[in-house]
Amino acid sequence: VYSHCFTTCSSEGLTIEHIGQDSSGGWFRDNDGLALDCDTDMYACSDASNEAWLNEQFGAVAAWSDTTSPANSRMSTALIDLSSYTSASLFFDEYIDYSSFAHDSNFVEVSTDGANWTTVHYSNPLTLGDGYFSNHIDLSAYANQTVYIAVHNHEFEHFLITIDSITVTETRSEDIELINTNIGKYAELGLDHFFTIDFYNRGYNTVTSLDIN
C-alpha cells in the first residue's frame, strides 16, 4: 500500500514540521540547527541479493535540542489510501541510541485530515534501551479511509532515534519477509558451515518455526 525506505539521504516525499522552537534538533536537523546526515547502518531495503542496494541503508535521524525548549518535530507521510482495504498494518524499523538520557517517547500518529493527530504507538527509550527494534502497529481502525502517518519526536536531552522502512500493508495472518543473509561465497565440501538468515514477521500470527527449501 505504501513504502518509504530512505534509499537516499533525503526527506523528499515526507513533510517535516518543527513545532514550537524552530532552531535546534528534530528530524533531519542537528542540535546546532544545521542539516543532519542520515544513519547508514540500517537494513538495506531488499534481501541484499542485489549488491547495489547494500550502500542504500539510510535512515532518518532525529536529534535532541540544545536550547531550553525540547525538539518537537513531526515527520509525516503523503496521503495513504486505505479506502479499498478492510485491514491494514504499519511496520517500521527503529534504532535508539543514548536511551538513558531520554525524557520522552517517540510517538507514532495518524491523521485523516493532516491537521488533527491521534497517537497510536509509543516507543519509550527508557523501557526499550539502546538497540534495533522492528515495530508492528495495527491500523485496521483506519481501514476504508485515507490517512497520513507521522513519527513525532519530542526530546531535549542527548538522545538519538533513527527511523527506516516505513511500510503499510494489508494485514495477513502469515507474511514472512527475508531481510538479510550472511552466507559465505565458498565452502569446503565435507565440513560443517554456519550461516545466518534474518526474517521479519509482517503477519499477525506468531512464527515459531520455518522450513527453508
Coordinates of C-alpha atoms in Angstrom, one line a residue, residues 23-199:
S23 CA 16.3 26.4 15.8
S24 CA 17.6 23.1 17.3
G25 CA 17.1 19.4 16.9
G26 CA 14.3 17.3 15.3
W27 CA 14.1 15.3 12.1
F28 CA 16.9 15.9 9.7
R29 CA 18.3 18.7 11.8
D30 CA 21.2 18.6 14.3
N31 CA 21.2 20.3 17.7
D32 CA 23.3 23.2 16.3
G33 CA 20.5 23.9 13.8
L34 CA 22.4 22.6 10.8
A35 CA 21.3 19.8 8.5
L36 CA 21.8 16.3 10.0
D37 CA 23.1 13.4 8.0
C38 CA 21.2 10.1 7.8
D39 CA 22.2 7.0 9.6
T40 CA 23.9 4.5 7.3
D41 CA 23.7 1.3 9.4
M42 CA 20.0 0.3 8.9
Y43 CA 19.0 -2.8 6.9
A44 CA 19.0 -2.3 3.2
C45 CA 15.6 -2.2 1.5
S46 CA 15.9 -5.6 -0.1
D47 CA 17.1 -9.1 0.6
A48 CA 20.6 -8.0 -0.3
S49 CA 20.7 -10.2 -3.3
N50 CA 21.4 -7.1 -5.4
E51 CA 24.7 -5.7 -4.2
A52 CA 23.8 -2.2 -5.5
W53 CA 21.4 -2.0 -2.6
L54 CA 24.0 -2.6 0.1
N55 CA 25.0 1.1 0.2
E56 CA 21.4 2.3 0.3
Q57 CA 20.8 1.6 4.0
F58 CA 19.9 5.1 5.1
G59 CA 17.6 6.0 8.0
A60 CA 16.1 9.3 9.1
V61 CA 17.6 10.7 12.3
A62 CA 16.1 13.0 14.9
A63 CA 18.4 14.8 17.2
W64 CA 17.9 16.5 20.6
S65 CA 17.6 20.2 21.2
D66 CA 20.5 22.4 22.6
T67 CA 18.0 25.1 23.6
T68 CA 15.9 25.3 26.8
S69 CA 13.0 24.1 24.8
P70 CA 12.7 20.5 23.6
A71 CA 12.9 19.3 20.0
N72 CA 9.3 18.9 18.9
S73 CA 9.4 17.6 15.3
R74 CA 6.9 15.7 13.2
M75 CA 7.8 13.7 10.1
S76 CA 4.7 12.7 8.2
T77 CA 3.9 10.7 5.0
A78 CA 2.0 11.7 2.0
L79 CA -1.7 10.7 1.9
I80 CA -2.1 6.9 2.1
D81 CA -5.2 5.4 0.5
L82 CA -6.7 2.6 2.6
S83 CA -10.2 3.0 1.1
S84 CA -10.2 -0.4 -0.5
Y85 CA -8.8 -2.4 2.5
T86 CA -10.6 -3.9 5.4
S87 CA -7.5 -4.2 7.5
A88 CA -4.0 -2.7 7.4
S89 CA -0.7 -2.8 9.4
L90 CA 2.1 -0.3 9.8
F91 CA 5.7 -1.6 10.1
F92 CA 8.8 0.5 10.7
D93 CA 12.4 -0.1 11.9
E94 CA 13.8 2.0 14.7
Y95 CA 17.3 2.4 16.2
I96 CA 17.6 4.0 19.6
D97 CA 20.9 5.5 20.9
Y98 CA 21.7 7.2 24.3
S99 CA 18.4 5.9 25.7
S100 CA 19.5 6.6 29.3
F101 CA 19.3 10.4 28.5
A102 CA 15.8 10.3 27.2
H103 CA 12.9 12.0 28.9
D104 CA 10.1 11.4 26.5
S105 CA 8.9 8.8 23.9
N106 CA 8.8 8.7 20.2
F107 CA 5.2 8.9 19.1
V108 CA 3.5 7.4 16.0
E109 CA 0.5 9.4 15.0
V110 CA -2.3 9.0 12.4
S111 CA -4.4 11.8 10.9
T112 CA -7.3 11.7 8.4
D113 CA -7.1 15.4 7.6
G114 CA -3.4 16.3 8.1
A115 CA -4.2 18.6 10.9
N116 CA -5.6 16.6 13.8
W117 CA -3.4 13.7 15.0
T118 CA -4.1 10.6 17.1
T119 CA -1.3 8.8 18.8
V120 CA -1.4 5.0 18.0
H121 CA 2.0 3.9 19.4
Y122 CA 4.7 4.9 21.9
S123 CA 8.4 3.9 21.6
N124 CA 9.7 4.5 25.1
P125 CA 13.5 4.5 25.1
L126 CA 13.7 4.3 28.8
T127 CA 11.9 0.9 28.6
L128 CA 13.4 -0.4 25.4
G129 CA 17.0 0.7 25.9
D130 CA 19.6 1.1 23.1
G131 CA 19.3 -1.1 20.0
Y132 CA 17.4 -2.0 16.9
F133 CA 13.7 -2.6 17.0
S134 CA 11.1 -3.7 14.5
N135 CA 7.6 -2.4 15.1
H136 CA 4.1 -3.6 14.0
I137 CA 1.1 -1.4 14.6
D138 CA -2.5 -2.4 13.7
L139 CA -4.2 0.2 11.6
S140 CA -7.4 -1.7 11.0
A141 CA -9.3 1.1 12.8
Y142 CA -8.4 3.3 9.8
A143 CA -9.4 0.8 7.0
N144 CA -11.7 2.2 4.3
Q145 CA -10.2 5.7 4.9
T146 CA -7.3 7.9 3.6
V147 CA -4.7 8.7 6.3
Y148 CA -1.4 10.4 7.0
I149 CA 1.1 8.7 9.3
A150 CA 3.7 10.6 11.3
V151 CA 6.6 9.9 13.6
H152 CA 6.7 12.7 16.2
N153 CA 9.9 13.2 18.1
H154 CA 9.8 15.3 21.4
E155 CA 13.1 15.5 23.2
F156 CA 15.7 17.9 24.7
E157 CA 18.3 15.6 26.2
H158 CA 21.2 13.8 24.4
F159 CA 19.1 11.1 22.8
L160 CA 19.0 10.0 19.1
I161 CA 16.4 8.0 17.2
T162 CA 16.6 6.6 13.7
I163 CA 13.6 5.5 11.6
D164 CA 13.7 3.4 8.4
S165 CA 11.5 1.1 6.2
I166 CA 8.1 2.8 6.9
T167 CA 5.6 0.3 5.3
V168 CA 1.9 0.0 5.3
T169 CA 0.4 -3.3 4.0
E170 CA -2.8 -5.2 4.1
T171 CA -2.8 -7.3 7.3
R172 CA -2.2 -11.0 6.7
S173 CA -2.1 -13.9 9.1
E174 CA 1.2 -15.2 7.9
D175 CA 3.7 -13.0 6.0
I176 CA 7.4 -13.7 6.3
E177 CA 9.9 -11.4 4.7
L178 CA 13.6 -12.2 4.1
I179 CA 15.6 -9.1 5.1
N180 CA 19.2 -10.2 5.4
T181 CA 21.5 -13.1 4.6
N182 CA 25.1 -13.9 5.7
I183 CA 26.3 -16.8 3.6
G184 CA 29.8 -17.5 2.6
K185 CA 30.6 -17.4 -1.1
Y186 CA 32.7 -20.6 -0.9
A187 CA 32.5 -23.7 1.3
E188 CA 34.7 -26.7 1.6
L189 CA 32.9 -30.0 1.0
G190 CA 32.6 -32.4 3.9
L191 CA 32.8 -29.7 6.6
D192 CA 30.0 -28.1 8.6
H193 CA 29.4 -24.4 7.7
F194 CA 27.3 -21.9 9.6
F195 CA 25.2 -19.0 8.1
T196 CA 22.6 -16.6 9.3
I197 CA 19.4 -15.5 7.7
D198 CA 17.2 -12.7 9.1
F199 CA 13.4 -12.8 8.6

